[in-house]
CSV table of C-alpha atoms and ligand atoms in Angstrom, one decimal:
chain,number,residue,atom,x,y,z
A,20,UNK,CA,31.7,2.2,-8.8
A,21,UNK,CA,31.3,5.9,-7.7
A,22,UNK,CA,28.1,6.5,-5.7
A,23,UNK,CA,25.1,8.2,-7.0
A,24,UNK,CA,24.6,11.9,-6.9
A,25,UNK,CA,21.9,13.3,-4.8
A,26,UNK,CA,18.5,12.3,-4.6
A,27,UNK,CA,15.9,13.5,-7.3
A,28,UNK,CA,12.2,13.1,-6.9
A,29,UNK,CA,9.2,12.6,-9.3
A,30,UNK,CA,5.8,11.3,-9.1
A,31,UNK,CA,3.0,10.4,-11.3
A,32,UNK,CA,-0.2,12.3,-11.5
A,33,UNK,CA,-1.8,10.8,-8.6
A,34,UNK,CA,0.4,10.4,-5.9
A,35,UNK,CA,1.8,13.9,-6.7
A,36,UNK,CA,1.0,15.1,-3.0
A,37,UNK,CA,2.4,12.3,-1.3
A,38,UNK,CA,5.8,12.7,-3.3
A,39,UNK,CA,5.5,16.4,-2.3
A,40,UNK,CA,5.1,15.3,1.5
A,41,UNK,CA,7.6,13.3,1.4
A,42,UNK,CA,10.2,15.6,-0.2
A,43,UNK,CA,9.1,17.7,2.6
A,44,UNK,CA,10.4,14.9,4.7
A,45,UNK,CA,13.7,14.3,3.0
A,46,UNK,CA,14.3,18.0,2.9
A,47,UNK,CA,14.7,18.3,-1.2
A,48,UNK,CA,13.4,20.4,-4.0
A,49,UNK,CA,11.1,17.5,-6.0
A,50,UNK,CA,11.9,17.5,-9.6
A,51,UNK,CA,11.1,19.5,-12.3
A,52,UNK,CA,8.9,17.6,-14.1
A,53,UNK,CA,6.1,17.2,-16.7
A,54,UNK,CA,3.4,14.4,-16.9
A,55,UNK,CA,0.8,16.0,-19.1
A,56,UNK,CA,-1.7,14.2,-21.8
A,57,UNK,CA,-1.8,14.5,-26.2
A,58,UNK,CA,-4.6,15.9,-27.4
A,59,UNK,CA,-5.7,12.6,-27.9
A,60,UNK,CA,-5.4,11.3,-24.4
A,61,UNK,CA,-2.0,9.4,-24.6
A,62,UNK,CA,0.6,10.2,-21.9
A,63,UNK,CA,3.5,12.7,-22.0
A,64,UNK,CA,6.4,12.8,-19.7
A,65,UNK,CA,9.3,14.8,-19.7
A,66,UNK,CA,12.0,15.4,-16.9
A,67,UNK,CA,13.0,19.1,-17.0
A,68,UNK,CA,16.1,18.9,-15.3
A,69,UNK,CA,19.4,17.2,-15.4
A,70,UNK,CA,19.0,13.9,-13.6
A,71,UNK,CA,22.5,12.3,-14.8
A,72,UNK,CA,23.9,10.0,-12.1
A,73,UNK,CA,21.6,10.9,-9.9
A,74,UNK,CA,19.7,8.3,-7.9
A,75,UNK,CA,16.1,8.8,-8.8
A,76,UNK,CA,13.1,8.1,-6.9
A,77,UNK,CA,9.5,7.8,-8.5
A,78,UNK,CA,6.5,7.6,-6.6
A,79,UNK,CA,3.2,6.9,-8.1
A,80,UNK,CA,0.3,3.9,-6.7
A,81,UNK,CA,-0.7,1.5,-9.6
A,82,UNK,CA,-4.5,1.4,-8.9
A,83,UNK,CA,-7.1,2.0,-11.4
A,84,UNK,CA,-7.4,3.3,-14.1
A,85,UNK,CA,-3.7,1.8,-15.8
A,86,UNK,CA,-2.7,5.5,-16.5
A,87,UNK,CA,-1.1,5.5,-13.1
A,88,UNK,CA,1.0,2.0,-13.9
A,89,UNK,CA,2.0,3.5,-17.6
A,90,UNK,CA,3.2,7.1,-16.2
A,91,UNK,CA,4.9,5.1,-13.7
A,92,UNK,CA,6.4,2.9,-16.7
A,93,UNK,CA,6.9,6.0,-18.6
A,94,UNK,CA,8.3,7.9,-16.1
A,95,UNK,CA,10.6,4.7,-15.3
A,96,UNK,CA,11.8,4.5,-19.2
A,97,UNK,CA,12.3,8.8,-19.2
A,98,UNK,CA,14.7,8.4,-16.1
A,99,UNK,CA,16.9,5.6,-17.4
A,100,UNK,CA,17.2,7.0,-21.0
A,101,UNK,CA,18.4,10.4,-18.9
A,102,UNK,CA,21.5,8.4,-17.3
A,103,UNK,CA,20.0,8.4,-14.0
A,104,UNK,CA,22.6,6.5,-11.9
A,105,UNK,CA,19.6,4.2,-10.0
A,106,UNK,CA,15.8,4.4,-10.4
A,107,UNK,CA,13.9,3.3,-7.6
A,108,UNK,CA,10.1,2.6,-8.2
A,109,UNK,CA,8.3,4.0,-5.1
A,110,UNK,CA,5.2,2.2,-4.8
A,111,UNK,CA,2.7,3.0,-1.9
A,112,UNK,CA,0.1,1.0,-3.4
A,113,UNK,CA,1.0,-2.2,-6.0
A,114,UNK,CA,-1.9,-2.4,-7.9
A,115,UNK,CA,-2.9,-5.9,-9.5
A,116,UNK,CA,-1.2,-7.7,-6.5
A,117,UNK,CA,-4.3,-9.6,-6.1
A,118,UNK,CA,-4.1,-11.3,-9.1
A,119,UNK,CA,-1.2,-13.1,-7.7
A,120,UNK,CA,-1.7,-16.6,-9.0
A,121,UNK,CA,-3.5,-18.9,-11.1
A,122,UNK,CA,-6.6,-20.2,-9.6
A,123,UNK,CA,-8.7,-20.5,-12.1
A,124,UNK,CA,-8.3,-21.8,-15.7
A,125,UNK,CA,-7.3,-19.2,-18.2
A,126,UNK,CA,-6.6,-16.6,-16.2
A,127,UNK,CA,-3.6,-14.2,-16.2
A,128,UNK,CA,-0.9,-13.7,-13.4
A,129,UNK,CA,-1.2,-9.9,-13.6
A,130,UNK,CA,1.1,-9.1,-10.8
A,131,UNK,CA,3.7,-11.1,-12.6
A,132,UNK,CA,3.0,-9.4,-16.0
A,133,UNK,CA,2.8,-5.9,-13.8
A,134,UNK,CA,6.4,-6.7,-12.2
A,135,UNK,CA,7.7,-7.5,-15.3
A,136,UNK,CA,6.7,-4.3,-17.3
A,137,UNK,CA,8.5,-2.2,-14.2
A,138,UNK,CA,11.4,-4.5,-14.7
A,139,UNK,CA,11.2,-4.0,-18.1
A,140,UNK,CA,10.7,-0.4,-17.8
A,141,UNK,CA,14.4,0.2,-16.3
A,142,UNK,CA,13.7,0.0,-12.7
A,143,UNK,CA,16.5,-0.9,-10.4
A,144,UNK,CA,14.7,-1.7,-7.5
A,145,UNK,CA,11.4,-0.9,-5.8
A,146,UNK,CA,9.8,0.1,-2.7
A,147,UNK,CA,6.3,-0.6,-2.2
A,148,UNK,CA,4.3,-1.1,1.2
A,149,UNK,CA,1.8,-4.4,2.6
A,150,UNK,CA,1.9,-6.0,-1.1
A,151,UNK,CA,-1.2,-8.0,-0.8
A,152,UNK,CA,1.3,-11.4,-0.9
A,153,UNK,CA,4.6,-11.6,0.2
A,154,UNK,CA,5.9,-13.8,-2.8
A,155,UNK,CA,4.9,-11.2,-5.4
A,156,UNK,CA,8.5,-10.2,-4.1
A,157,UNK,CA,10.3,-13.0,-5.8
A,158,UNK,CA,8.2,-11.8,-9.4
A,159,UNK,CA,10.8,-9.7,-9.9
A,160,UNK,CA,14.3,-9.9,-9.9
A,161,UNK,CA,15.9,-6.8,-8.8
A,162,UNK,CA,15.7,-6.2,-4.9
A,163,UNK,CA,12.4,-5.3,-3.6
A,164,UNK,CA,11.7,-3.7,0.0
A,165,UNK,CA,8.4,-4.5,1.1
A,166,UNK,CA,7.2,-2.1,3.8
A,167,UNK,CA,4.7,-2.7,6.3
A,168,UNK,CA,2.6,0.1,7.7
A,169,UNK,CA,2.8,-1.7,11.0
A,170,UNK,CA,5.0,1.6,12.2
A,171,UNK,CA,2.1,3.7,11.6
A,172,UNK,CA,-0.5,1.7,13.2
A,173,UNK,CA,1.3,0.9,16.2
A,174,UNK,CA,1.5,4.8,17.3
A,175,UNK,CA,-2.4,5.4,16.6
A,176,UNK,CA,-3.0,1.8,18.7
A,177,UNK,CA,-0.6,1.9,21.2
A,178,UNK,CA,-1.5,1.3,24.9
A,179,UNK,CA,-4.0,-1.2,24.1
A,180,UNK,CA,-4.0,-4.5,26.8
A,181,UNK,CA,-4.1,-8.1,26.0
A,182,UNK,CA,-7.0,-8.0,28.7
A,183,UNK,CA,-9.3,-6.4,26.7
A,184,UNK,CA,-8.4,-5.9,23.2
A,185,UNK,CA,-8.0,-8.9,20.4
A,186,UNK,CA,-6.5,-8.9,17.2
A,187,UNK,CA,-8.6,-10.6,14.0
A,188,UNK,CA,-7.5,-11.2,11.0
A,189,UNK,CA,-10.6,-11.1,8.5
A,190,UNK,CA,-9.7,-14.2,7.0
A,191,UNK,CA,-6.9,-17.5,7.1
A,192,UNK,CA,-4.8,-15.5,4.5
A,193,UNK,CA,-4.4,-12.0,6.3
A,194,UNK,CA,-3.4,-14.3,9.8
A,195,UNK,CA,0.3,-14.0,9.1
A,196,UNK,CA,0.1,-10.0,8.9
A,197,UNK,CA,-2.5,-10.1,11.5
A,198,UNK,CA,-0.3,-12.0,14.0
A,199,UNK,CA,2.3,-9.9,13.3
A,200,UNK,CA,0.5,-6.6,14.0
A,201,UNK,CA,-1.0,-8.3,17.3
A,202,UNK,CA,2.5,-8.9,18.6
A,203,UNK,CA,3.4,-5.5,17.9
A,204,UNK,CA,0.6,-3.9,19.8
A,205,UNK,CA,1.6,-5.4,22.9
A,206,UNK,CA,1.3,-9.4,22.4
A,207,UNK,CA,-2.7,-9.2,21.7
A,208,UNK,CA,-4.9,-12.0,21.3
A,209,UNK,CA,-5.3,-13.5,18.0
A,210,UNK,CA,-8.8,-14.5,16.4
A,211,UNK,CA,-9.3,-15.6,12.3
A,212,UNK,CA,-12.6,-15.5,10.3
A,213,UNK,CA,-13.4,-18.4,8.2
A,214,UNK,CA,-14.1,-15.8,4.6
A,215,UNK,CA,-15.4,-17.3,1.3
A,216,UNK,CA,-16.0,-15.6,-1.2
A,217,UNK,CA,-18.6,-16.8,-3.5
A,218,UNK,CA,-17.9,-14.4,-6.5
A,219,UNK,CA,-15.3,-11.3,-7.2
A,220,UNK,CA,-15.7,-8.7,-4.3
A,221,UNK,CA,-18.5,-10.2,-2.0
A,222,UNK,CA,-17.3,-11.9,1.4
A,223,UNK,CA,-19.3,-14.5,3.4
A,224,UNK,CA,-18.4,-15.2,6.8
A,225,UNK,CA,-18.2,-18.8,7.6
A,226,UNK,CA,-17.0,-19.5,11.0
A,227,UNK,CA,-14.8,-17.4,13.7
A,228,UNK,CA,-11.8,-19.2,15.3
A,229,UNK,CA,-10.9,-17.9,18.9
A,230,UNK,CA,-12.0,-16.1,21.6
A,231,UNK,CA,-14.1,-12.3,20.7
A,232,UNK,CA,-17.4,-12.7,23.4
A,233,UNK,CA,-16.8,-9.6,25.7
A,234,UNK,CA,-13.6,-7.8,23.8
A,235,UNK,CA,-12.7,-4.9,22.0
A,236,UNK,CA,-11.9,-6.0,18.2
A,237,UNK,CA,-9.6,-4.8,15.7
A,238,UNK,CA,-9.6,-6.4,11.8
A,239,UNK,CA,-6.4,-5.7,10.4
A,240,UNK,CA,-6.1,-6.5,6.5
A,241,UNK,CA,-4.2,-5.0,3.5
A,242,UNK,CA,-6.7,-3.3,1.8
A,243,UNK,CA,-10.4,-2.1,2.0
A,244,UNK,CA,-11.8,-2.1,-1.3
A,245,UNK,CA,-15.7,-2.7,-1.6
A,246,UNK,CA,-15.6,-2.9,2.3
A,247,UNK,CA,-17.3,-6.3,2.7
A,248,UNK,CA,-14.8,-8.2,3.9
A,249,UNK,CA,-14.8,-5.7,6.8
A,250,UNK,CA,-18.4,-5.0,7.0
A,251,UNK,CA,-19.4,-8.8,6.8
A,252,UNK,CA,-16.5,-9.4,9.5
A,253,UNK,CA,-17.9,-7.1,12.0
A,254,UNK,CA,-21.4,-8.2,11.7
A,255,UNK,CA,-20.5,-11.5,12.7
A,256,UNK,CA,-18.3,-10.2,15.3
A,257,UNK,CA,-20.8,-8.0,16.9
A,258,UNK,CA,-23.3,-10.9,16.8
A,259,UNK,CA,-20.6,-13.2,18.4
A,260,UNK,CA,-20.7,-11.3,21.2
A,261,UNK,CA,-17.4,-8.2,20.4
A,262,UNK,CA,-17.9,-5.3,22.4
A,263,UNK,CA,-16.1,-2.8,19.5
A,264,UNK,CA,-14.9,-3.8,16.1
A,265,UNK,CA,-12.2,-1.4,14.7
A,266,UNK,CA,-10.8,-2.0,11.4
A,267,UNK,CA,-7.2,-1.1,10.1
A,268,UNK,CA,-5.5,-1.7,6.5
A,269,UNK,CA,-2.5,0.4,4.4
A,270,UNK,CA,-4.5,0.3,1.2
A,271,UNK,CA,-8.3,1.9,1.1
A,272,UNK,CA,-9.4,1.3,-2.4
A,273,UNK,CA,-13.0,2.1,-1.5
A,274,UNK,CA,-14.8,1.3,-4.1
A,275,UNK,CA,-18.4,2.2,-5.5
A,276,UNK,CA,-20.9,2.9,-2.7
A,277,UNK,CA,-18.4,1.8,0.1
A,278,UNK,CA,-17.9,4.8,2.7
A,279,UNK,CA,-21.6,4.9,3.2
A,280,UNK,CA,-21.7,1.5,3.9
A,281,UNK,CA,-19.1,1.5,5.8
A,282,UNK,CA,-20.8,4.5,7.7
A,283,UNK,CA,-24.1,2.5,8.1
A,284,UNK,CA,-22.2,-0.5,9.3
A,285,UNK,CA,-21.3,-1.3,13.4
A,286,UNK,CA,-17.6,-0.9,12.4
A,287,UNK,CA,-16.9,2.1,14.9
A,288,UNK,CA,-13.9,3.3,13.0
A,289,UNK,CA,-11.7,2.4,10.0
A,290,UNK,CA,-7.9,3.5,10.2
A,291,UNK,CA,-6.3,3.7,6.9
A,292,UNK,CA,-3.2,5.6,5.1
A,293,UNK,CA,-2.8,7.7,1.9
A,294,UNK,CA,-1.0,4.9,-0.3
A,295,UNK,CA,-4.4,5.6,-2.5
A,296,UNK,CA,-4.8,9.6,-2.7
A,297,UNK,CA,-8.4,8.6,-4.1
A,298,UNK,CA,-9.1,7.9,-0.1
A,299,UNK,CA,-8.8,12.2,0.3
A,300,UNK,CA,-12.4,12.2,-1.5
A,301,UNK,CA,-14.0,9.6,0.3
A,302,UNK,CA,-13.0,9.9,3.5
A,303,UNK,CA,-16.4,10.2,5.8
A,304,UNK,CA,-16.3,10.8,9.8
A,305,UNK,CA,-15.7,7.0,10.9
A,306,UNK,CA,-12.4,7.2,8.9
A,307,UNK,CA,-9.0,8.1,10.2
A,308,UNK,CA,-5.8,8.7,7.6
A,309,UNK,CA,-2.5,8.2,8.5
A,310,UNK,CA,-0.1,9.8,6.3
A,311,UNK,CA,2.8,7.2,4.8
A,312,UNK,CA,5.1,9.9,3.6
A,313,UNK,CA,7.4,9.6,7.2
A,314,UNK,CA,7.5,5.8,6.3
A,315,UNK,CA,8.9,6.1,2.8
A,316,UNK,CA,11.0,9.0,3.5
A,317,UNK,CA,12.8,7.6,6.1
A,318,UNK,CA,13.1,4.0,3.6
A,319,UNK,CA,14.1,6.2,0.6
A,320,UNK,CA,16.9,8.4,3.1
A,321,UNK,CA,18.2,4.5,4.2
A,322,UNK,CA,18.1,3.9,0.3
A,323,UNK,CA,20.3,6.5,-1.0
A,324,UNK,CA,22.7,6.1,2.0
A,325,UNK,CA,23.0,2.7,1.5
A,326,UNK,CA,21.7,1.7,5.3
A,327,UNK,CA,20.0,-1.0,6.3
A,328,UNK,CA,16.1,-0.6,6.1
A,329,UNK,CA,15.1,-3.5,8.7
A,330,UNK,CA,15.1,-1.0,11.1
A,331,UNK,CA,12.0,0.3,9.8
A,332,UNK,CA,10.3,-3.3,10.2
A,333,UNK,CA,9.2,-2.7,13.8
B,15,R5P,C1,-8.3,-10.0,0.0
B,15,R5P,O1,-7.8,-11.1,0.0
B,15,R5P,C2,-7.7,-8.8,0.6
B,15,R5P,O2,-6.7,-9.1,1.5
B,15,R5P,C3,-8.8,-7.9,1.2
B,15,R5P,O3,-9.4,-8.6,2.2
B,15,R5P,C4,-9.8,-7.6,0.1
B,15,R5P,O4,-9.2,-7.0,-1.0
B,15,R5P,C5,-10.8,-6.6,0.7
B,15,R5P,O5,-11.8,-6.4,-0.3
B,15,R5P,P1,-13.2,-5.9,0.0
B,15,R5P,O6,-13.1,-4.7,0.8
B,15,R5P,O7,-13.8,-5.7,-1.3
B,15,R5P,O8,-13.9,-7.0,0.8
């Protein structure tokens, strides 16, 4: 089978600027392209150039509202119906991911249905960043590389000492990818919080498991979304004794009201990246953003050229 042709570029609406970086990046002319709206609100997409065994690459985050997962769909359908040789879904942020499993009677798996519909869509494969479970991996079944922002972090962290500094994953799920980032930063102590959650989006801190009297803290999760998980965290952290609580996470979804709490909390700062473009508008001054873009151009360069992306897992 020949190879494809040369990379081509699109986005959706929303992560327009971050498919713009990283074309930057790559060194290519994005791709004429239209997503627009009906007068009545339904989406229109149309790709305005020649994209015929090409390998196509479209970036767009599936958060809210589902407009950004049905341009990506739509987008997906427009490129395979134009002979594109390969259609990679780029996706910084995989929206429903949360909704990974049944745990509750009559309740959907929406990352299942949500893999599905790209699948479904035409996608050949997909490259997505710190999905909130590993295993939503095996929901689909064409390959699926599944960044971590670990690379990022680990320049904006590095030099920290295992004498000082500790590692805490905000609760037992997030210990893997906290343990991982701990190692990375230099072999770090690791400490977990014991979370519940007694309903949808609030957080209640139950217990902490290892050593945070007298250290400098840093939470690392996936996502920041209402920001209690975080908040909640470094209270009890701070009470237990922490000196600093820093928070990290790829995804910041911050919802409603949570900047200014997260301003108002002892979290001293919060170090995110631009998988949500939302996080442009409410960033405040405790917030750092790391731009992605080097981290998918460099996967989407390996891509096309057939290389090996484990590199990039450092
Ligand atoms: C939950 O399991 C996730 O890993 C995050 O901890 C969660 O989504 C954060 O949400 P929030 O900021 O609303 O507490």
């Amino acid at each position: 089978m020949r190879p494809p042709k040369d990379i081509k570029l699109l986005s959706g609406t929303s992560s327009r600027p971050l498919m713009l970086e990283i074309a930057q990046h790559l060194k290519v002319e994005p791709t004429e392209h239209l997503v627009s709206r009906f007068k009545d609100g339904e989406i229109r997409v149309q790709i305005l150039e020649n994209i015929r065994g090409h390998d196509v690459f479209i970036v767009q985050s599936t958060h809210p509202p589902a407009d950004n997962l049905l341009e990506l769909l739509l987008l997906i359908d427009a490129a395979k119906r134009a002979s594109a040789k390969r259609v990679t879904a780029v996706i910084p942020y995989f929206g429903y991911g949360r909704q990974d499993r049944k745990d509750q009677p009559r309740v959907p798996i929406s990352a299942k249905l949500v893999s599905n519909l790209i699948e479904v869509a035409g996608a050949n494969r997909v490259l997505t960043v710190d999905l909130h479970a590993d295993q939503i991996q095996g929901f689909f079944d064409i390959p699926v590389d599944n960044l971590f922002a670990t690379p990022i972090f680990k320049e904006f962290f590095k030099g920290l000492s295992p004498e000082t500094h500790t590692v805490v994953a905000p609760d037992v799920g997030a210990s893997k990818r906290a343990r991982a980032v701990a190692r990375k930063l230099g072999d770090l102590p690791l400490a977990i919080i014991d979370k519940r959650r007694p309903a949808p989006n609030q957080a209640e801190v139950l217990n902490i498991i290892g050593h945070v009297e007298g250290r400098h803290l840093i939470i690392v999760d996936d996502i920041i979304d209402t920001g209690n998980t975080i908040i909640e965290g470094a209270k009890a952290l701070i009470e237990a004794g922490a000196l600093s609580v820093v928070a990290a996470a790829a995804h910041a979804l911050l919802s409603g009201n949570a900047p200014q709490k997260i301003e108002d909390s002892p979290i001293k700062k919060v170090i995110v990246t631009d998988t949500i473009p939302t996080v442009w508008e409410r960033k405040t001054d405790k917030m750092e953003i790391l731009s992605i873009a080097p981290l998918l151009a460099e996967a989407i360069r390996r891509i096309h050229n057939e290389e090996s992306i484990s590199a990039l897992f450092i």
